[in-house]
Coordinates of C-alpha atoms in Angstrom, one line a residue:
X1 CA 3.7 -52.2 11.3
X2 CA 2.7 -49.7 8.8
X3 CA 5.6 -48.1 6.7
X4 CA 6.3 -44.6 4.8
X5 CA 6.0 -45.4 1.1
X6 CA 8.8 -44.4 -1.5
X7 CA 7.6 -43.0 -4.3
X8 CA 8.0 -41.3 -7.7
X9 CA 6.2 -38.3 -7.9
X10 CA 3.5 -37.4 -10.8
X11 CA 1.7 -34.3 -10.7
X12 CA -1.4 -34.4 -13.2
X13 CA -2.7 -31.0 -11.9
X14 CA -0.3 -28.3 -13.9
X15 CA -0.1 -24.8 -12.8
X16 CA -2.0 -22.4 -15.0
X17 CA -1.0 -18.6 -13.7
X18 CA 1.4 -17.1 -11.1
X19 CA 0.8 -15.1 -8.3
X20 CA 3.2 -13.2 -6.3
X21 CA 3.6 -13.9 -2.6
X22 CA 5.8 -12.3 0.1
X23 CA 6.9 -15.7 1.8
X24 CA 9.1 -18.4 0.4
X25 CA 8.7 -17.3 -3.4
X26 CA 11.0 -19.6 -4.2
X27 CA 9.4 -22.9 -2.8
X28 CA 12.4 -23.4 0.2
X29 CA 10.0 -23.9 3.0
X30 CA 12.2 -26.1 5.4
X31 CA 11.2 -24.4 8.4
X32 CA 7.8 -25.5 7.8
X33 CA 8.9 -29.3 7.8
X34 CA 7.2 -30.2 10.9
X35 CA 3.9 -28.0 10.9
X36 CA 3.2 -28.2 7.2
X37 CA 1.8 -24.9 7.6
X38 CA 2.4 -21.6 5.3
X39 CA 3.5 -18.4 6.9
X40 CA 0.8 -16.2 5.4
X41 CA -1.1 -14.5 8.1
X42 CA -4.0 -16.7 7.5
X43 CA -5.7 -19.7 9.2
X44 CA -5.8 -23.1 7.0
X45 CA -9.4 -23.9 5.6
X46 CA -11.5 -26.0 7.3
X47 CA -14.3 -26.4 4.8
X48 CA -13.8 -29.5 2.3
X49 CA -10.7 -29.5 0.0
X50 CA -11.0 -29.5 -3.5
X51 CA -7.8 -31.9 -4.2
X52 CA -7.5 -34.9 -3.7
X53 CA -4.0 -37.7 -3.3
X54 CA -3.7 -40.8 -4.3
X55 CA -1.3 -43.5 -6.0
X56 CA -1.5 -46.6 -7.7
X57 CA -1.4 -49.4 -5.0
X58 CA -1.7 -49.7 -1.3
X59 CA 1.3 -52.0 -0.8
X60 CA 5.1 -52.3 -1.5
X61 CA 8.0 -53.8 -1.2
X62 CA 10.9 -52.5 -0.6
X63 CA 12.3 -50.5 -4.4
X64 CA 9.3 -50.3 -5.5
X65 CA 8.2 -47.5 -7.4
X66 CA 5.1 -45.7 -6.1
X67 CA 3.2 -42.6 -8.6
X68 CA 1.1 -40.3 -6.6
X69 CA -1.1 -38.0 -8.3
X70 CA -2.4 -34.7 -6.7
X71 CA -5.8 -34.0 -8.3
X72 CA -8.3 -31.3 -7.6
X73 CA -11.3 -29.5 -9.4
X74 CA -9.5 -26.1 -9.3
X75 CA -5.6 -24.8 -10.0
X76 CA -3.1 -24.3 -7.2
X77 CA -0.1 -22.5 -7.2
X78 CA 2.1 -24.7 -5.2
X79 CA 2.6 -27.5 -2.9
X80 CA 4.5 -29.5 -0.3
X81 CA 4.7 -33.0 0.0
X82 CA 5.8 -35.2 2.7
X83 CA 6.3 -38.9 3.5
X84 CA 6.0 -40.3 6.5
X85 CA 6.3 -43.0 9.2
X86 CA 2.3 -43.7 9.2
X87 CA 3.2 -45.0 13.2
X88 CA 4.6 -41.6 13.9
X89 CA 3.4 -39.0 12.0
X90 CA 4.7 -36.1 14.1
X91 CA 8.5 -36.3 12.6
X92 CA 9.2 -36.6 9.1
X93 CA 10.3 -40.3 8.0
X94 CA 13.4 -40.8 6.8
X95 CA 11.7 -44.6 5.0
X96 CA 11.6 -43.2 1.8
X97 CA 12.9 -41.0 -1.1
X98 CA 11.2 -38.9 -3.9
X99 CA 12.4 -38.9 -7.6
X100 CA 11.5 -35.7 -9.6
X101 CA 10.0 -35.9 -12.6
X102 CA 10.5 -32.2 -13.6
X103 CA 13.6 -30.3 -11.9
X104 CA 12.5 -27.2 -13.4
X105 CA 9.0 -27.1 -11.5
X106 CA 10.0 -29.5 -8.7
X107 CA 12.5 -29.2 -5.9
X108 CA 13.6 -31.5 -3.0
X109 CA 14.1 -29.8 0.7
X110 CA 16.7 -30.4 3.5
X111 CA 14.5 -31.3 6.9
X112 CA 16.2 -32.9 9.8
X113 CA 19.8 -32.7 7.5
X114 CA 17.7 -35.6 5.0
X115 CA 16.8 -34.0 1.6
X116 CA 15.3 -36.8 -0.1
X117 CA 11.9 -36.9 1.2
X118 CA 10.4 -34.0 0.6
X119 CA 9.4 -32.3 -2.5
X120 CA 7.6 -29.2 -2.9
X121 CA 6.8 -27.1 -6.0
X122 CA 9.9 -25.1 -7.2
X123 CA 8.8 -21.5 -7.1
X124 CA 5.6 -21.0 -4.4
X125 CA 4.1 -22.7 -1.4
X126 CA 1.5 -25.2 -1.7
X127 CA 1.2 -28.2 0.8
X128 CA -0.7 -31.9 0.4
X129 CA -0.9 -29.9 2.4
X130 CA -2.7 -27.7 -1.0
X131 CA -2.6 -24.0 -1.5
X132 CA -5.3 -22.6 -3.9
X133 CA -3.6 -19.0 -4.1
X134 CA -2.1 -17.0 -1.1
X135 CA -4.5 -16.8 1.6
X136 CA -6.7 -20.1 0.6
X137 CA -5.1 -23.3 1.7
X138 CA -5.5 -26.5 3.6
X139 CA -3.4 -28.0 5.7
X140 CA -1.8 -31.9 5.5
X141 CA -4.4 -33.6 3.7
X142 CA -3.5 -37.2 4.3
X143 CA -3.1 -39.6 1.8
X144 CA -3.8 -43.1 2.0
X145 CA -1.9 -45.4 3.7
X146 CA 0.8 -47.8 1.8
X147 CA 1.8 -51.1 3.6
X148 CA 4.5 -53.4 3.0
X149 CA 3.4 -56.9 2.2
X150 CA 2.6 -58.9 4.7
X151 CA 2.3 -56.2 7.6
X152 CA -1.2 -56.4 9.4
X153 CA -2.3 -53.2 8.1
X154 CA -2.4 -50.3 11.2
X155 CA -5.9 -49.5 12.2
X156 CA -4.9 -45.7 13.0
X157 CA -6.1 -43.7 10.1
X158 CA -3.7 -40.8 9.4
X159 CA -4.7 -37.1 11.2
X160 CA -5.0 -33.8 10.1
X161 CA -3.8 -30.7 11.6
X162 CA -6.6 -28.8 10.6
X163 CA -9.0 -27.4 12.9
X164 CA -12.3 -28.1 13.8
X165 CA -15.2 -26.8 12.0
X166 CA -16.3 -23.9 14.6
X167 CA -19.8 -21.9 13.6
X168 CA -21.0 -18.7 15.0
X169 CA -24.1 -17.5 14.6
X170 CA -24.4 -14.3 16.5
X171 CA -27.4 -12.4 17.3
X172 CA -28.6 -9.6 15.2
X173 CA -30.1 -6.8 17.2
X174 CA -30.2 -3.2 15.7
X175 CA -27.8 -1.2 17.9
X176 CA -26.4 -2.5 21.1
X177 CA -26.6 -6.1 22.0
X178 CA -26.6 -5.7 25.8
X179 CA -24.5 -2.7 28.2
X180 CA -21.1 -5.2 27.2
X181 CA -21.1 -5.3 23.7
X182 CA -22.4 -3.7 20.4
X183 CA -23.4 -4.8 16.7
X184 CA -21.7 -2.9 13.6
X185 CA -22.7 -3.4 10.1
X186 CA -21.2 -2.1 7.0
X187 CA -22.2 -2.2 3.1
X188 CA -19.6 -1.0 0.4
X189 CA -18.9 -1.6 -2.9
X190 CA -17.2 -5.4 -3.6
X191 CA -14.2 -4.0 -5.5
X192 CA -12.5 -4.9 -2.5
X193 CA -12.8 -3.6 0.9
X194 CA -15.0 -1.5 3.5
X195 CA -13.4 -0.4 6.7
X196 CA -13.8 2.1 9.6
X197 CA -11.7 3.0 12.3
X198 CA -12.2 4.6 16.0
X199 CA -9.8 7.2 16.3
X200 CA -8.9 9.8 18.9
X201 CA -7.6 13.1 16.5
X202 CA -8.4 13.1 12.6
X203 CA -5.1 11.2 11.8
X204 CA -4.5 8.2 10.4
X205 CA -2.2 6.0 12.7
X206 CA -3.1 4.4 16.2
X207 CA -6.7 3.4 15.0
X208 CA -9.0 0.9 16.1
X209 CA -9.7 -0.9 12.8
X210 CA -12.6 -3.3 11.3
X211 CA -12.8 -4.3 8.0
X212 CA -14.6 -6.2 5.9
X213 CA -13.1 -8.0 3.3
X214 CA -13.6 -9.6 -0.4
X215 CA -12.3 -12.9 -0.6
X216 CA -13.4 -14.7 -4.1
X217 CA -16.9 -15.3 -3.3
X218 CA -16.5 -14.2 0.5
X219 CA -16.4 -11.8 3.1
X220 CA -13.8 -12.2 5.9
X221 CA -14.1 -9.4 9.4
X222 CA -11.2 -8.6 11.1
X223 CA -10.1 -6.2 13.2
X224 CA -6.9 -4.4 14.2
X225 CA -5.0 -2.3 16.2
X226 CA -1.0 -2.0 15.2
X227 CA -0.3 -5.1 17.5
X228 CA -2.0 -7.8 17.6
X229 CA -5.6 -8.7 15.4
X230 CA -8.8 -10.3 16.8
X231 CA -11.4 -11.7 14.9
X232 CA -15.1 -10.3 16.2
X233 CA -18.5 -12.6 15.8
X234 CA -19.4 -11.8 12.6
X235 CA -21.9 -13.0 9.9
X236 CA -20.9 -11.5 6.3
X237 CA -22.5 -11.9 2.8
X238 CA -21.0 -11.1 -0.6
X239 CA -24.6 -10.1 -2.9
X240 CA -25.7 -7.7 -5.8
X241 CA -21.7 -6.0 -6.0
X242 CA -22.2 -5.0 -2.6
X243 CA -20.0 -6.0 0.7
X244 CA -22.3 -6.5 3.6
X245 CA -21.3 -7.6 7.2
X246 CA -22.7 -7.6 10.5
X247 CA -20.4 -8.4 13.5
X248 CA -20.2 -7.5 17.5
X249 CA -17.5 -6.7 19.9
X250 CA -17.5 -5.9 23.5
X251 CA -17.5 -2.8 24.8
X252 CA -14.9 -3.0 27.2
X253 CA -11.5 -3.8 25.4
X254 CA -9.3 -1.9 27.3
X255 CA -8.3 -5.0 29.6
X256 CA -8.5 -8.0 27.3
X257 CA -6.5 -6.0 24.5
X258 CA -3.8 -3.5 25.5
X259 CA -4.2 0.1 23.4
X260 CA -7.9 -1.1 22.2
X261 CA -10.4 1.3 23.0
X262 CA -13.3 0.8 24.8
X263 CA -16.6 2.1 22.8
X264 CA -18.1 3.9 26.1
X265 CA -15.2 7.0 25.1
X266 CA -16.0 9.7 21.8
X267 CA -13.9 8.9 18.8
X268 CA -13.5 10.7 15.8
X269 CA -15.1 8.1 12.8
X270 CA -13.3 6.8 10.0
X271 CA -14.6 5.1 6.9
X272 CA -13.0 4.5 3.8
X273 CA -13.2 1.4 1.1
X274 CA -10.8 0.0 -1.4
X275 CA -9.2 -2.1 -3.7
X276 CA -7.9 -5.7 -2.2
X277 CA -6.4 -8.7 -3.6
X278 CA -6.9 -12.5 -2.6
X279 CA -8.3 -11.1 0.7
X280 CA -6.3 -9.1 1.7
X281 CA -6.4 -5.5 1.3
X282 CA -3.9 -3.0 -0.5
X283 CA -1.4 -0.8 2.1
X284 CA -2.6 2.7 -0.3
X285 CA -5.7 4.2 -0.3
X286 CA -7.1 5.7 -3.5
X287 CA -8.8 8.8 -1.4
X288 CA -8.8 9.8 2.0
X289 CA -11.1 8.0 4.3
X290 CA -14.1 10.0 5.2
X291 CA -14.1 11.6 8.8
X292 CA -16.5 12.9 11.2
X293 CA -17.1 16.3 12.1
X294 CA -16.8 15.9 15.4
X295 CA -16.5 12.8 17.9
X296 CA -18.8 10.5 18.6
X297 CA -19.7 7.9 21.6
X298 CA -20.9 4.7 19.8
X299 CA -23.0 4.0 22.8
X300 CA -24.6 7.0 22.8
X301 CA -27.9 7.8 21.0
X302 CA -28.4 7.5 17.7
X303 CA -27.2 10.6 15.3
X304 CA -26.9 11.1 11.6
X305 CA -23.2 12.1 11.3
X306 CA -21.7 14.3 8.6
X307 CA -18.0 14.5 7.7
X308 CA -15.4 15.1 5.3
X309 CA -12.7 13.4 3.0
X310 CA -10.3 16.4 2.7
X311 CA -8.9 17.8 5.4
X312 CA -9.5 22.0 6.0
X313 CA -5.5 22.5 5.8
X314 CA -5.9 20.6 2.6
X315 CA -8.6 22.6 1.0
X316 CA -7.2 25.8 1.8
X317 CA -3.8 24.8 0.0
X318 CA -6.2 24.1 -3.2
X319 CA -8.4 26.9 -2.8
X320 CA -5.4 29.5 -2.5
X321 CA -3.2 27.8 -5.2
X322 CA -6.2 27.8 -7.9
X323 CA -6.6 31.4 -6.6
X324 CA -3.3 32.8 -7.4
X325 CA -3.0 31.2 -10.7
X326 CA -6.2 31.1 -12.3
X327 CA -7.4 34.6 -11.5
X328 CA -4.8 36.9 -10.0
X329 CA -2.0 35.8 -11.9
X330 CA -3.5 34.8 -15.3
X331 CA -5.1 38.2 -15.2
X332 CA -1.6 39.9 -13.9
X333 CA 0.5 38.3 -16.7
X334 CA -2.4 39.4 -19.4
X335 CA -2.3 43.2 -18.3
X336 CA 2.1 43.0 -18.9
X337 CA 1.9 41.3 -21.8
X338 CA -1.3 43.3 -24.0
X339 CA -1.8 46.4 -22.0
X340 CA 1.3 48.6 -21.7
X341 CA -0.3 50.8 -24.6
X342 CA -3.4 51.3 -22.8
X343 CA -4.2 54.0 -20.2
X344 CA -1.1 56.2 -21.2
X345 CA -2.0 59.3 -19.3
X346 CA -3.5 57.7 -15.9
X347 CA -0.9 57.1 -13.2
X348 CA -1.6 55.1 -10.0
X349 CA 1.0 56.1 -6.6
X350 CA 3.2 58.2 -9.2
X351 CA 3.6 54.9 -11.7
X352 CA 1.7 54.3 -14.8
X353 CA -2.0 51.7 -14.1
X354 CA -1.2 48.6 -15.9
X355 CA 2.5 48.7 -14.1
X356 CA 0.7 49.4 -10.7
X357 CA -2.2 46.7 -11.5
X358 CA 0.6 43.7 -12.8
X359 CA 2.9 44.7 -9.9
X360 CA 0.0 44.2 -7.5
X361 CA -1.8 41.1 -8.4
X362 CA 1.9 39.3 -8.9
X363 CA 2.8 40.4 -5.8
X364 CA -0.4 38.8 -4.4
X365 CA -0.1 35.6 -6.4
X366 CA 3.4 35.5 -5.0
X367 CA 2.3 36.1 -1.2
X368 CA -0.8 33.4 -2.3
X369 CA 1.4 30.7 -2.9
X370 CA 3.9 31.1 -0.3
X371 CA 1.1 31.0 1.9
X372 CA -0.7 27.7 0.1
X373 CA 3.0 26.3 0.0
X374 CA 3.3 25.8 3.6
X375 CA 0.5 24.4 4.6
X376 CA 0.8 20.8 3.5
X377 CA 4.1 21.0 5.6
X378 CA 2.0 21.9 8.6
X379 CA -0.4 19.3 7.8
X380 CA 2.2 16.0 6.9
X381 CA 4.7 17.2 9.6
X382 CA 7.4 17.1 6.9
X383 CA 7.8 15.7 3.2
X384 CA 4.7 13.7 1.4
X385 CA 6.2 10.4 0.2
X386 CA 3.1 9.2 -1.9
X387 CA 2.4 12.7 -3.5
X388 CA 4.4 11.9 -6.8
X389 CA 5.9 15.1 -9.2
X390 CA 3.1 17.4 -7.6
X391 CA 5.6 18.7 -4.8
X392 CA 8.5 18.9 -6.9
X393 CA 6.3 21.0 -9.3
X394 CA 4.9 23.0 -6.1
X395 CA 8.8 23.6 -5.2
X396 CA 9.6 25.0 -8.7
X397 CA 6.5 27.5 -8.9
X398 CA 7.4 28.9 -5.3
X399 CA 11.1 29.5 -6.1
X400 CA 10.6 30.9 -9.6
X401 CA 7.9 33.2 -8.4
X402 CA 10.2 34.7 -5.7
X403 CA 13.1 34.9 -8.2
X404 CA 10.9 37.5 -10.2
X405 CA 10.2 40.0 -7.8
X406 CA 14.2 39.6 -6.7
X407 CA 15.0 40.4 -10.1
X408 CA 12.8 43.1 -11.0
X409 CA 14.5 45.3 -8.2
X410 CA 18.1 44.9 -10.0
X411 CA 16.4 46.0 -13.6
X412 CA 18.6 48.1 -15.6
X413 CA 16.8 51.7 -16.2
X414 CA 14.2 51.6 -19.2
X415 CA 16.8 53.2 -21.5
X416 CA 19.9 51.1 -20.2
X417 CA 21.2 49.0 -23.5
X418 CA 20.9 45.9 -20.8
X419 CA 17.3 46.4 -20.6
X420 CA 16.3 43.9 -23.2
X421 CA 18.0 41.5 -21.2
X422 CA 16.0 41.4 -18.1
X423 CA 12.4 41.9 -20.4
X424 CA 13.4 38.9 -22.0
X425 CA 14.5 37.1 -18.9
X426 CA 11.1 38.4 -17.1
X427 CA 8.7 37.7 -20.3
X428 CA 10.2 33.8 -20.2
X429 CA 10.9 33.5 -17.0
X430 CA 7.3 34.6 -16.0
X431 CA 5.4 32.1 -18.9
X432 CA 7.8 29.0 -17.6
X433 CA 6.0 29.6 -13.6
X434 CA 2.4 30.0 -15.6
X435 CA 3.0 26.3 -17.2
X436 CA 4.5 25.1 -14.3
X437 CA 1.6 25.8 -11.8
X438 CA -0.8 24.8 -14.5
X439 CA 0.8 21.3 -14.7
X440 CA 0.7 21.1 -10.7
X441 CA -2.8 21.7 -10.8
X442 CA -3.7 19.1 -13.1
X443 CA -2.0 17.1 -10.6
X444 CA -3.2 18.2 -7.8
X445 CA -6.8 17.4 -8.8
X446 CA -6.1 13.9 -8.2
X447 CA -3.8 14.0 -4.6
X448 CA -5.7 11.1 -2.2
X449 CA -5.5 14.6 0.6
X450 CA -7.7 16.5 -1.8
X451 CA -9.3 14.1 -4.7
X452 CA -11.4 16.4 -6.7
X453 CA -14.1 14.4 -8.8
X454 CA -12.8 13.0 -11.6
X455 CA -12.9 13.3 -14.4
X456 CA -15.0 16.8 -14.3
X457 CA -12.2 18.3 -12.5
X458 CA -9.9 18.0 -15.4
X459 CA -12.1 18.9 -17.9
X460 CA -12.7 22.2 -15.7
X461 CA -9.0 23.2 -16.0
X462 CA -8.6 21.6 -19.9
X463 CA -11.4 24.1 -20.2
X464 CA -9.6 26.7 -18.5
X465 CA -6.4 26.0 -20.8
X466 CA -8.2 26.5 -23.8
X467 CA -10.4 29.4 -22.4
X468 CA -7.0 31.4 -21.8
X469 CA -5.3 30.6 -24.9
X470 CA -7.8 31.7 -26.7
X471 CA -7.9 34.8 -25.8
X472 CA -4.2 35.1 -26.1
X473 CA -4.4 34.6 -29.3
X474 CA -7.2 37.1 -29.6
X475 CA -4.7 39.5 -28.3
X476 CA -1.5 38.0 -30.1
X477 CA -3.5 39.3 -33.3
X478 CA -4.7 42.2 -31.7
X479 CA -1.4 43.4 -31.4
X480 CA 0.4 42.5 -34.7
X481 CA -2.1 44.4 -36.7
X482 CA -2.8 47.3 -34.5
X483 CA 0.6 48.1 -32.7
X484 CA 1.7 50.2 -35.6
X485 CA -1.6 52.6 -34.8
X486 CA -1.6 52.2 -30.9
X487 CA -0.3 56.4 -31.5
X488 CA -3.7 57.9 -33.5
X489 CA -5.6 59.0 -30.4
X490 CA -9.1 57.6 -32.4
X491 CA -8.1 54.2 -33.0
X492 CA -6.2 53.9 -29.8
X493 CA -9.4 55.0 -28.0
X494 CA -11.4 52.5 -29.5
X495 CA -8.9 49.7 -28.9
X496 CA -8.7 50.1 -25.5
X497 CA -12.6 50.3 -24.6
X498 CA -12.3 46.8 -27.1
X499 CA -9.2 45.8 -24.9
X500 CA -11.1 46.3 -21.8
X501 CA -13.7 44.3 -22.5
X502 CA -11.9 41.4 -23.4
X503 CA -9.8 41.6 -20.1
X504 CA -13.4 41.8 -18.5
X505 CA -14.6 38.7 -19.6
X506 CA -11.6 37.2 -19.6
X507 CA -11.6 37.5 -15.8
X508 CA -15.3 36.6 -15.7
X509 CA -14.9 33.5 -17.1
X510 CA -11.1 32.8 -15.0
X511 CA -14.1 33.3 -12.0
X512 CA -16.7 31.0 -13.1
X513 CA -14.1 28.5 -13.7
X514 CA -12.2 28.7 -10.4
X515 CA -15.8 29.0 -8.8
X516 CA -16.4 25.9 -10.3
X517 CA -13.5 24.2 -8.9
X518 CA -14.0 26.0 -5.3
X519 CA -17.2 24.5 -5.1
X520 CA -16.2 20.9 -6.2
X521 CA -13.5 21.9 -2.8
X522 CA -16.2 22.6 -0.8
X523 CA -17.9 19.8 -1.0
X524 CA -15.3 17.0 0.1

């Protein structure tokens, strides 16, 4: 009878680069003893293997020395390595031992309480059974057979737990196949992923999913639906940096498949594309998928669909924010900080105009950003977890802006000898919420709920930045050299038609600039 071999292992392929993997990163795969096979989430190959394992005679006796050599034209990260009772090949033979050559890359496992006779790589799975990274691998590629001398040698060649070789070739037919089932084809950039999902509201969650994915020089289809994933008939290509695949499903799901839908219902349409990694895709998208109007029955007849990557909550929180603190409350800080000397005569509701004007657009930035505040609360149903510092900076601007108003009613009288306290505190306090939303904005450009085009949107509000300071500046200088004259009726009248041209276009050009960032909104 034929015999398990005992043998002292010597790898000749080394292993180049590291890869992280979510299952047994440390090479203790004993509850894979029996099957051999990884717990990835991913059917073994069944095209030809790359490696190849052999040793250097087909006989022994018993304390011999046997080296066996894993080969292969590529790198692996990993691997598993059994030795068995040829005659029974289902349990793992307890007929011979392995000897590490390298402890530090090697390790020996525990299966049926023996540890001797099977070694694996120290730090990732890879079986002979061979792993090529974390979602390539085949699956017990036997060895040859090594007899003791004198044994008839056992006519049984070892077998291989991998499946059969299955091809579909399904047919191509534009639009539906037959009344029970329908063909879907997508094209995306390679960089990773294409996807699109049926979906009964415009939210993300309880979607039924297809996507298309990279895979070195492959595509792979799959579908999903948060239990359970089915594979449809598909037919895929990988040419010219573009993802292409074709695939069917039927149209009735419903019963097959539990929470499936059935493609005879409108759904709203999803479709979105990303970055993905040894096939399979990354959990976070870089921008919102893009969604249809309005719902659609695939059956139906044929329609060109428009849609929209940023929700309308979502643009309204933009629109209002940019609002409030690129017109109404640049404008309202410019009139408190340059204009007190002008319009000394002119009263507005008993008060003096530039009071009246700054205490009326403030007041509307404040209400402006209360309002834009809540509505990404409406929209996420709570707290944004993958929003980063922009909400933190979103708090700070709403609570500083309704501390002003709070402390402007307590002021001291304008000749209290407190007074200087709260201009100070108001002057600072007021510049520190300008900064503040100016940050939150930059930020906010690039939120995945509202992903302005990049990097145009930036240079809009660097543009912005500089626009603004510039004319501060302007004013700054303004002011030191003319304060001292802002009492001779002449000069005071010509400084103020010069002061009120400057806040003109100053506003003008806030406008064009928020326009320009409106529109970019808009267009989502």
């Amino acid at each position: 009878m034929s015999l398990g071999l005992c043998c002292l292992l010597f790898i000749s392929v080394s292993v180049c680069y590291w890869v992280p993997a979510d299952c047994y990163a440390n090479g203790k795969v004993s509850k894979v003893c029996g099957s051999m096979e990884p717990h990835h989430g991913a059917p073994g190959q069944t095209t030809a293997s790359p490696y190849h394992l052999a040793t250097n005679t087909t006989t022994f006796n018993p304390g011999d020395h046997i080296k066996v050599v894993l080969s292969g034209t590529s790198y692996f990260e990993g691997f598993l390595l059994e030795a068995r009772d040829a005659a029974n090949q289902g349990s793992v033979s307890t007929t011979g031992t392995f000897t590490l050559t390298n402890p530090n890359r090697t390790q020996l496992l525990t299966c049926n309480k023996q540890q001797v006779y099977i070694c694996t790589h120290a730090h990732k799975i890879i079986y002979v059974t061979v792993v090529a990274h974390y979602s390539v691998f085949w699956v017990k590629l036997p060895g040859p057979i090594i007899y003791r001398h004198g044994v008839t040698p056992h006519p049984t060649p070892p077998t291989t737990t991998s499946p059969p070789i299955q091809t579909t070739t399904p047919s191509i037919l534009p639009g539906p196949v037959s009344v029970s089932s329908v063909i879907f084809e997508l094209s995306g950039p390679a960089e990773g992923y294409v996807a699109f999902a049926l979906s009964w509201d415009t939210w993300m969650g309880n979607d039924d999913v297809y996507m298309c994915v990279k895979d070195g020089d492959r595509v792979s289809v799959s579908a999903a639906f948060v239990s359970g994933r089915t594979h449809p008939d598909d037919e895929t290509q990988l040419a010219d940096g573009v993802i292409q695949c074709r695939f069917s499903r039927p149209v009735k799901m419903a019963d097959q498949e539990p929470g499936r839908y059935d493609l005879d219902q409108e759904y709203f349409l999803f479709l979105t594309s990303g970055h993905a990694q040894y096939g399979k895709r990354l959990r976070k998208h870089s921008q919102q998928p893009l969604v249809s109007s309005h719902r659609k029955r695939v059956t139906g007849p044929p329609q060109v669909l428009t849609g929209s990557r940023g929700p309308i909550i979502m643009k309204m929180h933009g629109a209002l924010m940019l609002l409030a603190w690129m017109l109404t409350g640049s404008v309202g800080v410019f009139i408190a900080s340059f204009y007190k000397c002008d319009w000394p005569n002119q009263t507005l509701l008993g008060q003096k105009v530039w009071f009246q004007v700054h205490r009326g657009l403030m007041m509307l930035t404040v209400t402006l950003t209360a309002v834009a505040f809540c509505l990404p609360f409406f929209y996420r149903k709570g707290w944004s977890k993958h929003a980063g510092v922009h909400p933190y900076l979103g708090c700070c601007v709403v609570a500083l802006s309704l501390l002003q108003p709070v402390m402007a009613v307590f002021r001291p009288q304008p000749d209290s000898h407190r007074r200087f306290i709260f201009n100070w505190a108001h002057w600072g306090l007021g510049y520190v919420i300008e900064s503040v939303a100016v940050a939150a904005m930059f930020l906010g450009t690039s939120q995945s709920s509202l992903l302005l085009p990049q990097p145009w949107a930036t240079h809009v509000l660097i543009a912005y930045v500089t626009w603004v300071a510039s004319f501060r500046l302007l004013l700054l200088i303004h002011k030191r050299f003319y304060l001292k004259k802002c009492r001779e009726t002449f000069v005071k009248l010509i400084g103020s038609f010069m002061k009120s041209i400057i806040l003109a276009v100053l506003a003008l050009g806030n406008s064009g600039l928020l326009v320009a960032l409106l529109s970019s909104i808009v267009e989502i």
